[in-house]
């Protein structure tokens, strides 16, 4: 399965259907289950940029989560197929104190809210308030050693996930970051969104958010984090090597092989706007890539 431009333009179709569903709710025919548990968190004042937030109606129903299906509404529709009870995150590899964390342990870390821009490689974008903690806080608990040059993220694998019955990707979903990217203060582990626990379709119970990279780098439903010496291969690099490189930093000057990345359409808007270098986080992250050719190192 390869991404097509249909994925970019099918939102209108989806919107019409949502309007219909909304209408039915108003007449009391069906209810849309909304997200359940409130989280304890504080707003991190350093990340409260005054950006127009995406309507949750879009961010919670127009998703990419191929484990739950490849159409935009599949993850919401199949959300109950993802079982998050007893979830654990294993951290292993090049570190002094490999550990397995229960979700309770992770929720005991101080939870903060941050408003971030998010840009999918397909050309849509959103602005959402995530809740969670910086990945660096978690990684420092296992004490990475000097061989830990990269971090690999492994998502859930479960034969009951409808999307994993098909080999649209080499399961489980895998992504990676360089160690300095992983330890960057912007790199975030999200446990919630819009003030509530993450809904399944957005990657419950815990996902990565790397706001200066295309959305596919932000792995959902993570079960394992490995500290490794060599650059890991991501599922997308295996599936479509000509399209996806390891870095995948948002860059309006480097086109996707089949479309321009100069503009993006915020979910819920009919108009496109210019895409910003590093998705607007250039001041924070450009120094990570000093001396690198950003056209070659897509
Ligand atoms: N495990 C997993 N993580 C994933 C994906 C996926 O299919 N599986 N899709 C990625 C892509 S392409 C995007 S754009 C974002 C979408 O996140 P959202 O649905 O919360 O907006 O999740 C990313 N993380
Ligand atoms: Mo994406």
Coordinates of C-alpha atoms and ligand atoms in Angstrom, one line a residue:
X1 CA 0.0 0.0 0.0
X2 CA 1.5 3.3 -1.0
X3 CA 0.3 6.7 -0.1
X4 CA -1.5 8.4 -2.9
X5 CA -2.7 11.9 -3.3
X6 CA -6.2 10.6 -2.6
X7 CA -5.1 10.4 1.0
X8 CA -4.4 14.1 0.8
X9 CA -7.7 15.2 -0.8
X10 CA -10.2 12.7 0.6
X11 CA -11.0 14.9 3.6
X12 CA -13.9 16.6 1.9
X13 CA -15.6 13.2 1.6
X14 CA -14.9 12.5 5.2
X15 CA -16.2 15.9 6.3
X16 CA -19.5 15.4 4.6
X17 CA -19.9 12.1 6.3
X18 CA -19.0 13.6 9.7
X19 CA -21.7 16.3 9.1
X20 CA -24.2 13.6 8.6
X21 CA -23.1 11.7 11.7
X22 CA -23.2 14.9 13.7
X23 CA -26.8 15.5 12.5
X24 CA -27.8 12.1 13.7
X25 CA -26.3 12.7 17.1
X26 CA -28.3 15.9 17.5
X27 CA -31.5 14.0 16.8
X28 CA -30.4 11.5 19.5
X29 CA -30.2 8.5 17.1
X30 CA -26.6 7.7 17.9
X31 CA -23.9 8.9 20.3
X32 CA -20.3 9.5 19.4
X33 CA -18.2 8.1 22.2
X34 CA -15.9 10.8 23.3
X35 CA -12.7 10.3 25.3
X36 CA -13.0 9.1 28.8
X37 CA -10.5 9.9 31.6
X38 CA -9.4 13.3 32.6
X39 CA -5.7 13.6 33.4
X40 CA -3.8 15.5 36.1
X41 CA -1.6 18.0 34.3
X42 CA -0.3 21.5 34.3
X43 CA 0.2 23.8 31.3
X44 CA 3.8 24.2 30.4
X45 CA 4.0 28.0 29.9
X46 CA 6.9 27.7 27.5
X47 CA 4.8 25.8 25.0
X48 CA 1.5 27.7 25.0
X49 CA 2.0 29.4 21.6
X50 CA -1.2 31.3 20.6
X51 CA -2.1 29.1 17.6
X52 CA -5.6 28.3 16.5
X53 CA -6.4 24.8 17.8
X54 CA -7.8 22.2 15.5
X55 CA -11.3 21.2 16.3
X56 CA -11.1 17.8 18.2
X57 CA -13.8 16.7 15.8
X58 CA -11.1 16.5 13.2
X59 CA -8.1 15.5 15.2
X60 CA -9.9 12.6 16.8
X61 CA -11.7 11.2 13.7
X62 CA -9.3 11.9 10.8
X63 CA -6.3 9.7 11.6
X64 CA -3.4 7.7 10.3
X65 CA -3.0 4.5 12.3
X66 CA -2.5 1.6 9.9
X67 CA -2.8 -1.0 12.6
X68 CA -6.5 0.0 12.7
X69 CA -7.0 0.3 8.9
X70 CA -5.8 2.5 6.1
X71 CA -8.8 4.9 5.6
X72 CA -8.9 8.1 7.7
X73 CA -12.0 7.0 9.7
X74 CA -10.9 3.4 10.3
X75 CA -8.8 4.2 13.4
X76 CA -11.8 5.8 15.1
X77 CA -14.2 3.1 13.9
X78 CA -12.0 0.2 14.9
X79 CA -10.7 1.9 18.1
X80 CA -12.0 -0.8 20.4
X81 CA -9.8 -3.4 18.7
X82 CA -6.8 -1.9 20.4
X83 CA -6.5 -3.4 23.9
X84 CA -4.5 -1.2 26.3
X85 CA -5.1 -3.0 29.6
X86 CA -2.0 -3.9 31.5
X87 CA 0.1 -1.9 29.0
X88 CA 3.9 -1.9 29.6
X89 CA 6.8 -0.1 27.9
X90 CA 10.1 -2.0 27.9
X91 CA 13.3 0.0 27.6
X92 CA 16.4 -2.0 26.7
X93 CA 19.6 -2.0 24.8
X94 CA 22.6 0.2 25.4
X95 CA 21.9 1.4 29.0
X96 CA 22.9 0.7 32.5
X97 CA 19.4 0.1 33.9
X98 CA 17.1 -1.5 31.4
X99 CA 13.5 -1.4 32.8
X100 CA 9.9 -2.3 32.1
X101 CA 7.5 0.5 33.0
X102 CA 3.8 0.0 33.7
X103 CA 1.5 2.8 32.5
X104 CA 0.9 3.7 36.2
X105 CA 4.7 4.4 36.6
X106 CA 4.6 6.6 33.5
X107 CA 1.5 8.5 34.6
X108 CA 3.3 9.2 37.9
X109 CA 5.9 11.3 36.0
X110 CA 4.8 15.0 36.1
X111 CA 2.3 15.5 33.2
X112 CA 2.3 18.8 31.3
X113 CA 0.4 20.2 28.4
X114 CA 2.0 21.6 25.3
X115 CA 0.5 23.1 22.2
X116 CA 2.4 21.8 19.1
X117 CA 2.0 22.1 15.4
X118 CA 1.8 18.7 13.6
X119 CA 2.4 18.2 9.9
X120 CA 1.7 15.0 8.1
X121 CA 3.8 14.1 5.0
X122 CA 0.5 13.9 3.0
X123 CA 0.0 17.6 3.2
X124 CA -2.5 18.1 6.1
X125 CA -1.7 19.6 9.5
X126 CA -3.2 20.3 12.9
X127 CA -2.5 22.2 16.1
X128 CA -3.3 20.2 19.2
X129 CA -2.7 20.4 23.0
X130 CA -0.8 17.2 24.0
X131 CA -0.4 16.0 27.5
X132 CA 2.6 14.0 28.6
X133 CA 6.3 14.4 29.4
X134 CA 9.6 14.9 27.6
X135 CA 11.1 11.7 26.3
X136 CA 14.5 12.7 27.9
X137 CA 13.0 12.3 31.4
X138 CA 12.2 8.7 30.7
X139 CA 15.4 7.8 28.9
X140 CA 17.5 9.3 31.7
X141 CA 15.9 6.7 34.1
X142 CA 17.6 3.8 32.2
X143 CA 21.0 5.6 32.0
X144 CA 22.0 5.3 28.3
X145 CA 25.6 4.4 27.8
X146 CA 28.1 5.9 25.3
X147 CA 27.1 3.3 22.6
X148 CA 23.5 4.5 22.6
X149 CA 23.7 6.6 19.4
X150 CA 20.1 6.0 18.2
X151 CA 16.7 5.2 19.7
X152 CA 14.3 2.7 18.1
X153 CA 10.5 2.8 18.9
X154 CA 8.4 -0.3 18.5
X155 CA 4.7 -0.2 18.4
X156 CA 2.1 -2.8 19.3
X157 CA 1.8 -6.1 17.4
X158 CA -1.4 -8.0 17.9
X159 CA -3.1 -10.3 15.4
X160 CA -6.5 -8.9 16.5
X161 CA -5.7 -5.5 15.1
X162 CA -7.6 -5.4 11.8
X163 CA -4.9 -3.6 9.9
X164 CA -2.2 -6.1 10.9
X165 CA -4.0 -8.9 9.1
X166 CA -2.6 -7.2 5.9
X167 CA 1.1 -6.6 5.3
X168 CA 0.6 -3.0 4.2
X169 CA 3.7 -2.4 6.4
X170 CA 6.3 -4.6 7.9
X171 CA 4.8 -5.0 11.4
X172 CA 5.3 -4.0 14.1
X173 CA 5.5 -0.3 13.2
X174 CA 9.1 0.9 13.9
X175 CA 10.6 4.3 13.9
X176 CA 13.8 5.8 15.1
X177 CA 15.6 9.0 16.2
X178 CA 19.2 10.0 16.7
X179 CA 20.1 10.2 20.4
X180 CA 20.4 14.0 20.4
X181 CA 17.0 14.3 18.6
X182 CA 15.4 11.9 21.2
X183 CA 16.9 13.9 24.1
X184 CA 15.8 17.3 22.6
X185 CA 13.4 19.1 24.9
X186 CA 10.7 19.3 22.2
X187 CA 10.6 15.5 21.9
X188 CA 7.5 14.4 23.8
X189 CA 5.8 11.3 25.0
X190 CA 2.1 11.9 24.9
X191 CA -0.4 10.2 27.2
X192 CA -3.3 12.7 26.5
X193 CA -4.8 15.2 24.2
X194 CA -7.3 18.0 24.7
X195 CA -7.2 17.5 28.5
X196 CA -8.1 13.8 28.4
X197 CA -6.3 10.5 28.1
X198 CA -5.3 9.6 24.5
X199 CA -8.1 8.0 22.7
X200 CA -7.1 4.7 21.0
X201 CA -7.2 6.1 17.5
X202 CA -4.6 8.7 18.5
X203 CA -2.2 6.1 19.8
X204 CA -3.2 5.1 23.3
X205 CA -2.0 4.7 25.9
X206 CA 1.4 6.3 25.0
X207 CA 2.9 7.7 21.8
X208 CA 5.8 9.8 20.6
X209 CA 5.4 13.4 19.3
X210 CA 8.3 14.9 17.4
X211 CA 6.8 18.2 16.1
X212 CA 9.5 19.3 13.7
X213 CA 9.3 16.0 11.7
X214 CA 6.6 14.6 9.4
X215 CA 3.8 12.9 11.4
X216 CA 4.9 9.3 10.6
X217 CA 7.9 9.7 12.9
X218 CA 5.5 10.2 15.8
X219 CA 4.9 6.5 16.6
X220 CA 1.7 5.5 18.3
X221 CA 1.0 2.8 20.9
X222 CA 4.6 2.2 21.8
X223 CA 5.5 -1.0 23.7
X224 CA 9.3 -1.0 23.4
X225 CA 12.1 1.5 23.2
X226 CA 15.6 0.2 22.2
X227 CA 18.8 2.1 22.6
X228 CA 21.1 1.1 19.8
X229 CA 24.4 1.8 18.2
X230 CA 23.4 1.7 14.5
X231 CA 20.8 3.8 12.7
X232 CA 17.6 1.7 12.8
X233 CA 15.5 1.1 9.7
X234 CA 11.9 2.4 10.1
X235 CA 8.9 0.5 8.7
X236 CA 8.4 3.3 6.1
X237 CA 12.0 3.1 5.0
X238 CA 11.5 -0.6 4.4
X239 CA 8.1 -0.1 2.6
X240 CA 9.0 2.9 0.4
X241 CA 12.7 3.5 0.4
X242 CA 12.6 6.2 -2.3
X243 CA 10.0 8.2 -0.3
X244 CA 11.0 8.1 3.3
X245 CA 14.5 8.8 4.7
X246 CA 15.5 8.4 8.3
X247 CA 15.4 12.1 9.2
X248 CA 12.1 13.2 7.6
X249 CA 12.3 16.8 8.9
X250 CA 9.5 19.0 7.7
X251 CA 11.1 21.0 4.9
X252 CA 9.0 23.1 2.4
X253 CA 11.9 23.2 0.0
X254 CA 12.2 19.4 -0.5
X255 CA 9.3 17.9 -2.4
X256 CA 8.0 14.5 -1.9
X257 CA 8.7 12.4 -5.1
X258 CA 5.0 12.9 -6.0
X259 CA 3.9 16.2 -4.5
X260 CA 5.2 19.5 -3.3
X261 CA 5.6 20.1 0.5
X262 CA 5.5 23.9 0.2
X263 CA 2.0 24.1 1.6
X264 CA -0.3 22.4 3.9
X265 CA -4.0 22.3 4.7
X266 CA -4.9 22.7 8.4
X267 CA -7.6 20.1 9.2
X268 CA -11.0 21.9 9.1
X269 CA -9.8 24.6 6.7
X270 CA -10.4 24.8 3.0
X271 CA -7.4 27.0 2.4
X272 CA -3.8 26.0 2.3
X273 CA -1.0 27.8 4.1
X274 CA 2.7 27.9 3.8
X275 CA 4.6 25.1 5.5
X276 CA 7.4 26.4 7.8
X277 CA 11.0 25.1 7.8
X278 CA 11.2 22.4 10.6
X279 CA 7.4 23.0 11.0
X280 CA 8.1 26.3 12.7
X281 CA 10.7 24.9 15.2
X282 CA 13.8 26.1 13.2
X283 CA 15.2 28.2 16.1
X284 CA 15.0 25.2 18.4
X285 CA 16.3 22.4 16.2
X286 CA 18.3 23.7 13.2
X287 CA 21.6 23.4 15.2
X288 CA 21.0 19.6 15.4
X289 CA 21.6 19.4 11.6
X290 CA 24.5 21.9 11.2
X291 CA 26.7 20.8 8.3
X292 CA 24.2 18.3 7.0
X293 CA 22.8 18.5 3.4
X294 CA 19.0 18.7 4.2
X295 CA 18.1 17.9 0.6
X296 CA 20.0 14.6 0.6
X297 CA 19.3 13.7 4.2
X298 CA 15.5 13.7 3.8
Ligands
LIG1 N1 2.0 2.8 15.1 C1 1.7 3.8 14.2 N2 2.0 5.0 14.5 C2 1.7 6.0 13.6 C3 1.1 5.7 12.4 C4 0.7 4.4 12.1 O1 0.1 4.0 11.1 N3 1.0 3.4 13.1 N4 0.8 6.7 11.5 C5 1.7 7.9 11.6 C6 1.2 9.0 10.7 S1 1.5 8.9 9.1 C7 0.7 10.2 11.3 S2 0.4 11.5 10.3 C8 0.4 10.3 12.7 C9 -1.1 10.6 12.8 O2 -1.4 10.9 14.2 P1 -2.9 11.3 14.5 O3 -3.8 10.3 13.9 O4 -3.0 11.4 16.0 O5 -3.1 12.7 13.9 O6 0.6 9.1 13.4 C10 1.8 8.4 13.0 N5 2.1 7.3 13.9
LIG2 MO1 1.4 11.1 8.2

